[in-house]
């Protein structure tokens, strides 16, 4: 009896599968996958609703993305430095509530914004010290 090497029974990846593995191993692979995912979402949502590509909807999406982008920009240096601050969204919510409460109490909106931002800075300073 002849001995058969174990390598003869190992499955060999096909050429397209090898190319895909090489592409997924590149640094841009995560960005490319996210881009494909977003394109697929846009296609699905455009078929589900005729209002998806309306100016009003695009402005609403842009407004919401800008707010999230500002919070992400504040947290990115912390994550790069090895820290993690989960309080950014909570402090942003607190600032929004304080602005709404002060405005409802009759204060000018710019005064409410300044007071709320100072409160946000104070809470962020306390969080940073801890």
Coordinates of N, CA, C and O in Angstrom, one line a residue:
X1 N 0.8 -1.2 0.0 CA 0.0 0.0 0.0 C 0.9 1.2 0.0 O 1.8 1.3 0.7
X2 N 0.5 2.2 -0.8 CA 1.2 3.4 -0.8 C 0.6 4.4 0.1 O -0.6 4.5 0.3
X3 N 1.4 5.2 0.7 CA 0.9 6.3 1.6 C 0.5 7.5 0.7 O 1.2 7.9 -0.2
X4 N -0.6 8.1 1.1 CA -1.1 9.3 0.4 C -0.9 10.5 1.3 O -1.2 10.4 2.4
X5 N -0.2 11.5 0.7 CA 0.1 12.7 1.5 C -1.2 13.4 1.9 O -2.2 13.4 1.1
X6 N -1.2 14.0 3.0 CA -2.4 14.8 3.5 C -2.7 16.0 2.6 O -3.8 16.4 2.5
X7 N -1.6 16.5 1.9 CA -1.9 17.7 1.1 C -2.7 17.4 -0.1 O -3.3 18.2 -0.7
X8 N -2.8 16.1 -0.5 CA -3.7 15.7 -1.6 C -5.2 15.8 -1.3 O -6.0 15.9 -2.2
X9 N -5.5 15.8 0.0 CA -6.9 15.9 0.3 C -7.4 17.3 0.8 O -8.5 17.5 1.0
X10 N -6.4 18.2 0.9 CA -6.8 19.6 1.3 C -7.4 20.3 0.1 O -7.0 20.2 -1.0
X11 N -8.6 21.0 0.4 CA -9.2 21.6 -0.7 C -8.4 22.8 -1.2 O -7.8 23.5 -0.5
X12 N -8.4 22.9 -2.5 CA -7.6 24.0 -3.2 C -8.6 25.1 -3.5 O -9.7 24.8 -4.1
X13 N -8.3 26.3 -3.1 CA -9.2 27.5 -3.4 C -9.2 27.8 -4.9 O -8.2 27.7 -5.6
X14 N -10.4 28.1 -5.4 CA -10.4 28.4 -6.8 C -9.8 29.8 -7.1 O -9.6 30.6 -6.1
X15 N -9.5 30.1 -8.3 CA -8.9 31.3 -8.7 C -9.7 32.6 -8.2 O -9.1 33.5 -7.6
X16 N -11.0 32.7 -8.5 CA -11.7 33.8 -8.0 C -11.7 34.0 -6.4 O -11.7 35.0 -5.9
X17 N -11.7 32.8 -5.8 CA -11.7 32.9 -4.3 C -10.4 33.4 -3.8 O -10.3 34.1 -2.8
X18 N -9.3 33.0 -4.5 CA -8.0 33.5 -4.1 C -7.9 35.0 -4.3 O -7.3 35.7 -3.5
X19 N -8.4 35.5 -5.5 CA -8.4 36.9 -5.7 C -9.2 37.7 -4.7 O -8.8 38.7 -4.3
X20 N -10.3 37.1 -4.3 CA -11.2 37.8 -3.3 C -10.4 37.8 -1.9 O -10.4 38.9 -1.3
X21 N -9.7 36.8 -1.6 CA -9.0 36.8 -0.3 C -7.9 37.8 -0.4 O -7.6 38.5 0.6
X22 N -7.2 37.9 -1.5 CA -6.1 38.9 -1.6 C -6.7 40.3 -1.5 O -6.2 41.2 -0.8
X23 N -7.9 40.6 -2.2 CA -8.5 41.9 -2.1 C -8.9 42.3 -0.7 O -8.8 43.4 -0.3
X24 N -9.5 41.3 0.0 CA -10.0 41.6 1.3 C -8.9 41.8 2.3 O -9.1 42.3 3.4
X25 N -7.7 41.3 2.0 CA -6.5 41.5 2.9 C -5.9 42.9 2.7 O -5.0 43.2 3.5
X26 N -6.3 43.7 1.8 CA -5.7 45.0 1.5 C -6.3 46.0 2.5 O -7.4 45.9 3.1
X27 N -5.5 47.1 2.8 CA -6.0 48.1 3.7 C -7.3 48.8 3.4 O -8.0 49.2 4.3
X28 N -7.6 48.9 2.1 CA -8.8 49.6 1.7 C -10.1 48.7 1.7 O -11.2 49.2 1.4
X29 N -9.9 47.5 2.1 CA -11.0 46.5 1.9 C -12.2 46.9 2.8 O -13.4 46.8 2.3
X30 N -12.0 47.3 4.0 CA -13.1 47.7 4.9 C -13.9 48.9 4.3 O -15.1 48.9 4.3
X31 N -13.2 49.9 3.8 CA -13.8 51.0 3.2 C -14.6 50.6 1.9 O -15.7 51.1 1.7
X32 N -14.0 49.7 1.1 CA -14.7 49.3 -0.1 C -16.0 48.5 0.3 O -17.0 48.7 -0.4
X33 N -15.9 47.7 1.3 CA -17.1 46.9 1.7 C -18.2 47.8 2.2 O -19.4 47.7 1.9
X34 N -17.8 48.8 3.0 CA -18.8 49.8 3.5 C -19.4 50.6 2.3 O -20.6 50.9 2.3
X35 N -18.6 51.0 1.3 CA -19.1 51.7 0.2 C -20.1 50.9 -0.6 O -21.2 51.3 -1.0
X36 N -19.8 49.6 -0.8 CA -20.8 48.7 -1.5 C -22.0 48.5 -0.7 O -23.1 48.5 -1.2
X37 N -21.9 48.5 0.7 CA -23.1 48.3 1.5 C -24.0 49.6 1.4 O -25.2 49.5 1.3
X38 N -23.3 50.8 1.4 CA -24.1 52.0 1.3 C -24.8 52.1 0.0 O -25.9 52.6 -0.1
X39 N -24.1 51.7 -1.1 CA -24.7 51.8 -2.4 C -25.9 50.8 -2.5 O -27.0 51.2 -3.0
X40 N -25.8 49.6 -1.9 CA -26.9 48.7 -1.8 C -28.1 49.3 -1.1 O -29.2 49.1 -1.5
X41 N -27.8 49.9 0.1 CA -28.8 50.6 0.9 C -29.6 51.7 0.1 O -30.8 51.8 0.1
X42 N -28.8 52.5 -0.7 CA -29.4 53.5 -1.5 C -30.3 53.0 -2.5 O -31.4 53.4 -2.8
X43 N -29.9 51.9 -3.2 CA -30.7 51.3 -4.2 C -32.0 50.7 -3.6 O -33.1 50.9 -4.1
X44 N -31.9 50.0 -2.5 CA -33.0 49.4 -1.8 C -34.0 50.5 -1.4 O -35.2 50.4 -1.6
X45 N -33.5 51.5 -0.7 CA -34.4 52.6 -0.2 C -35.0 53.4 -1.4 O -36.2 53.8 -1.3
X46 N -34.3 53.5 -2.5 CA -34.9 54.2 -3.6 C -36.0 53.4 -4.2 O -37.0 54.0 -4.8
X47 N -36.0 52.1 -4.2 CA -37.1 51.3 -4.7 C -38.2 51.3 -3.7 O -39.4 51.2 -4.1
X48 N -37.9 51.3 -2.4 CA -39.0 51.3 -1.4 C -39.8 52.5 -1.2 O -41.0 52.5 -0.9
X49 N -39.2 53.7 -1.5 CA -39.9 54.9 -1.3 C -39.5 55.9 -2.5 O -38.4 56.1 -2.8
X50 N -40.6 56.5 -3.1 CA -40.3 57.5 -4.1 C -39.8 58.8 -3.6 O -39.3 59.6 -4.3
X51 N -39.9 59.0 -2.3 CA -39.4 60.2 -1.7 C -38.0 60.2 -1.2 O -37.5 61.2 -0.6
X52 N -37.3 59.1 -1.4 CA -35.9 59.0 -0.9 C -35.0 60.0 -1.4 O -34.2 60.6 -0.7
X53 N -35.1 60.3 -2.7 CA -34.1 61.2 -3.4 C -34.7 62.6 -3.4 O -34.2 63.4 -4.2
X54 N -35.7 62.9 -2.6 CA -36.2 64.3 -2.6 C -35.2 65.2 -1.9 O -34.4 64.8 -1.0
X55 N -35.3 66.5 -2.2 CA -34.4 67.5 -1.6 C -34.6 67.6 -0.1 O -33.7 67.7 0.7
X56 N -35.9 67.5 0.3 CA -36.2 67.6 1.7 C -35.5 66.4 2.5 O -35.0 66.6 3.6
X57 N -35.6 65.2 2.0 CA -35.0 64.1 2.6 C -33.5 64.2 2.6 O -32.8 63.9 3.6
X58 N -32.9 64.6 1.5 CA -31.4 64.8 1.5 C -30.9 65.8 2.5 O -29.9 65.6 3.2
X59 N -31.7 66.9 2.7 CA -31.3 67.9 3.7 C -31.5 67.4 5.1 O -30.6 67.6 5.9
X60 N -32.5 66.6 5.3 CA -32.7 66.0 6.7 C -31.5 65.0 7.0 O -31.0 65.0 8.1
X61 N -31.2 64.2 6.0 CA -30.1 63.2 6.2 C -28.8 64.0 6.4 O -28.0 63.7 7.3
X62 N -28.5 65.0 5.6 CA -27.3 65.8 5.8 C -27.2 66.5 7.1 O -26.1 66.6 7.7
X63 N -28.3 67.0 7.6 CA -28.4 67.6 8.9 C -28.0 66.7 10.0 O -27.2 66.9 10.9
X64 N -28.6 65.5 10.0 CA -28.4 64.5 11.0 C -27.0 63.9 10.9 O -26.3 63.7 12.0
X65 N -26.4 63.7 9.7 CA -25.1 63.2 9.6 C -24.1 64.2 10.1 O -23.1 63.9 10.7
X66 N -24.4 65.5 9.9 CA -23.4 66.6 10.3 C -23.3 66.5 11.8 O -22.2 66.6 12.4
X67 N -24.4 66.4 12.5 CA -24.4 66.3 14.0 C -23.6 65.1 14.5 O -22.7 65.2 15.4
X68 N -23.8 64.0 13.9 CA -23.1 62.8 14.3 C -21.6 62.9 13.9 O -20.7 62.4 14.7
X69 N -21.3 63.5 12.8 CA -20.0 63.7 12.3 C -19.2 64.6 13.3 O -18.0 64.3 13.6
X70 N -19.8 65.6 13.8 CA -19.1 66.5 14.8 C -18.8 65.7 16.1 O -17.7 65.9 16.6
X71 N -19.7 64.9 16.5 CA -19.5 64.1 17.7 C -18.4 63.1 17.5 O -17.5 62.8 18.3
X72 N -18.4 62.5 16.3 CA -17.4 61.5 15.9 C -16.0 62.2 15.8 O -15.0 61.6 16.2
X73 N -16.0 63.4 15.3 CA -14.7 64.1 15.2 C -14.1 64.4 16.5 O -12.9 64.4 16.7
X74 N -15.0 64.6 17.5 CA -14.5 64.9 18.9 C -13.9 63.6 19.5 O -13.0 63.7 20.3
X75 N -14.5 62.5 19.2 CA -14.1 61.2 19.8 C -13.0 60.5 19.1 O -12.3 59.7 19.7
X76 N -12.7 60.8 17.9 CA -11.7 60.1 17.1 C -10.3 60.3 17.7 O -9.6 59.3 17.9
X77 N -9.8 61.5 18.1 CA -8.5 61.6 18.7 C -8.4 60.8 20.0 O -7.3 60.3 20.3
X78 N -9.5 60.7 20.7 CA -9.4 60.0 22.0 C -9.2 58.5 21.7 O -8.4 57.8 22.4
X79 N -9.9 58.0 20.7 CA -9.8 56.5 20.4 C -8.4 56.3 19.8 O -7.8 55.2 20.1
X80 N -7.9 57.2 19.0 CA -6.6 57.0 18.4 C -5.5 57.0 19.5 O -4.5 56.2 19.5
X81 N -5.7 57.8 20.6 CA -4.8 57.9 21.7 C -4.9 56.7 22.6 O -4.1 56.6 23.5
X82 N -5.8 55.8 22.4 CA -6.0 54.6 23.2 C -7.0 54.8 24.3 O -7.3 53.9 25.1
X83 N -7.7 55.9 24.4 CA -8.8 56.1 25.3 C -10.1 55.8 24.7 O -10.3 55.7 23.5
X84 N -11.2 55.8 25.5 CA -12.5 55.6 25.0 C -13.4 56.5 25.8 O -13.5 56.3 27.1
X85 N -14.2 57.4 25.2 CA -15.1 58.3 26.0 C -16.5 58.0 25.4 O -16.8 58.4 24.4
X86 N -17.3 57.3 26.3 CA -18.6 57.0 25.9 C -19.6 58.1 26.3 O -20.8 58.0 26.0
X87 N -19.1 59.1 26.9 CA -20.0 60.2 27.5 C -20.3 61.3 26.4 O -21.1 62.2 26.8
X88 N -19.7 61.2 25.3 CA -19.9 62.3 24.3 C -21.4 62.5 23.9 O -21.9 63.6 23.9
X89 N -22.0 61.4 23.6 CA -23.5 61.4 23.2 C -24.3 61.8 24.4 O -25.3 62.6 24.3
X90 N -24.0 61.4 25.6 CA -24.8 61.8 26.8 C -24.6 63.3 27.1 O -25.6 64.0 27.4
X91 N -23.4 63.8 27.0 CA -23.2 65.3 27.2 C -23.9 66.1 26.1 O -24.5 67.1 26.4
X92 N -23.9 65.6 24.8 CA -24.6 66.3 23.8 C -26.1 66.3 24.0 O -26.8 67.3 23.8
X93 N -26.6 65.2 24.5 CA -28.1 65.1 24.9 C -28.4 66.1 26.0 O -29.4 66.7 26.0
X94 N -27.5 66.1 27.0 CA -27.7 67.0 28.1 C -27.7 68.5 27.7 O -28.6 69.3 28.1
X95 N -26.8 68.8 26.8 CA -26.8 70.2 26.3 C -28.0 70.5 25.5 O -28.6 71.6 25.7
X96 N -28.5 69.6 24.7 CA -29.8 69.8 24.0 C -31.0 70.0 24.9 O -31.8 70.9 24.7
X97 N -31.0 69.2 26.0 CA -32.1 69.4 26.9 C -32.1 70.7 27.6 O -33.1 71.4 27.9
X98 N -30.9 71.1 28.0 CA -30.7 72.4 28.7 C -31.1 73.6 27.8 O -31.8 74.5 28.3
X99 N -30.7 73.5 26.6 CA -31.1 74.6 25.6 C -32.6 74.6 25.5 O -33.2 75.7 25.6
X100 N -33.3 73.5 25.4 CA -34.7 73.4 25.3 C -35.4 74.0 26.5 O -36.4 74.7 26.5
X101 N -34.9 73.6 27.7 CA -35.5 74.0 29.0 C -35.4 75.5 29.2 O -36.3 76.2 29.6
X102 N -34.2 76.0 28.9 CA -33.9 77.4 29.1 C -34.8 78.3 28.1 O -35.3 79.3 28.4
X103 N -34.9 77.8 26.9 CA -35.6 78.5 25.9 C -37.1 78.5 26.2 O -37.8 79.5 26.1
X104 N -37.6 77.3 26.7 CA -39.0 77.2 27.1 C -39.3 78.1 28.4 O -40.4 78.6 28.6
X105 N -38.3 78.4 29.2 CA -38.4 79.2 30.4 C -38.4 80.7 30.0 O -38.6 81.5 30.9
X106 N -38.2 81.0 28.8 CA -38.3 82.4 28.3 C -36.9 83.1 28.1 O -36.9 84.3 27.7
X107 N -35.8 82.4 28.2 CA -34.5 83.0 27.9 C -34.3 83.0 26.4 O -34.8 82.2 25.7
X108 N -33.5 84.0 26.0 CA -33.1 84.1 24.6 C -32.4 82.8 24.2 O -31.6 82.2 25.0
X109 N -32.5 82.4 22.9 CA -31.9 81.1 22.5 C -30.4 81.2 22.5 O -29.8 80.2 22.9
X110 N -29.8 82.3 22.2 CA -28.4 82.4 22.2 C -27.8 82.4 23.7 O -26.7 81.8 23.9
X111 N -28.5 82.9 24.6 CA -28.1 82.8 26.0 C -28.2 81.3 26.4 O -27.3 80.8 27.1
X112 N -29.3 80.7 26.0 CA -29.5 79.2 26.4 C -28.3 78.4 25.8 O -27.8 77.5 26.4
X113 N -28.0 78.7 24.5 CA -26.9 78.0 23.9 C -25.6 78.2 24.6 O -24.8 77.2 24.9
X114 N -25.3 79.4 25.0 CA -24.0 79.7 25.7 C -24.0 79.0 27.0 O -23.0 78.4 27.4
X115 N -25.1 79.1 27.8 CA -25.1 78.4 29.1 C -25.0 76.9 28.9 O -24.2 76.3 29.7
X116 N -25.7 76.4 28.0 CA -25.6 74.9 27.8 C -24.2 74.5 27.3 O -23.8 73.4 27.8
X117 N -23.6 75.2 26.5 CA -22.2 74.9 26.1 C -21.3 74.9 27.2 O -20.4 74.1 27.3
X118 N -21.4 76.0 28.0 CA -20.5 76.0 29.2 C -20.8 74.9 30.2 O -19.8 74.3 30.7
X119 N -22.0 74.5 30.3 CA -22.3 73.3 31.1 C -21.7 72.0 30.5 O -21.2 71.2 31.2
X120 N -21.8 71.9 29.2 CA -21.2 70.8 28.5 C -19.7 70.8 28.7 O -19.1 69.7 28.9
X121 N -19.0 71.9 28.6 CA -17.6 72.0 28.9 C -17.3 71.6 30.3 O -16.3 70.8 30.5
X122 N -18.1 72.0 31.2 CA -17.9 71.7 32.6 C -18.0 70.2 32.9 O -17.2 69.6 33.5
X123 N -19.1 69.6 32.3 CA -19.3 68.1 32.5 C -18.1 67.4 31.8 O -17.6 66.4 32.3
X124 N -17.7 67.8 30.6 CA -16.6 67.2 29.9 C -15.3 67.3 30.7 O -14.5 66.3 30.7
X125 N -15.1 68.4 31.3 CA -13.9 68.6 32.1 C -13.9 67.7 33.3 O -12.9 67.0 33.6
X126 N -15.1 67.5 34.0 CA -15.2 66.6 35.1 C -15.0 65.2 34.7 O -14.2 64.4 35.3
X127 N -15.6 64.8 33.5 CA -15.4 63.5 33.0 C -13.9 63.2 32.6 O -13.4 62.1 32.9
X128 N -13.3 64.2 32.1 CA -11.9 64.1 31.7 C -11.0 63.9 32.9 O -10.0 63.2 32.9
X129 N -11.3 64.6 34.0 CA -10.5 64.5 35.2 C -10.6 63.1 35.8 O -9.7 62.6 36.4
X130 N -11.8 62.6 35.8 CA -12.0 61.2 36.3 C -11.3 60.2 35.5 O -10.9 59.2 35.9

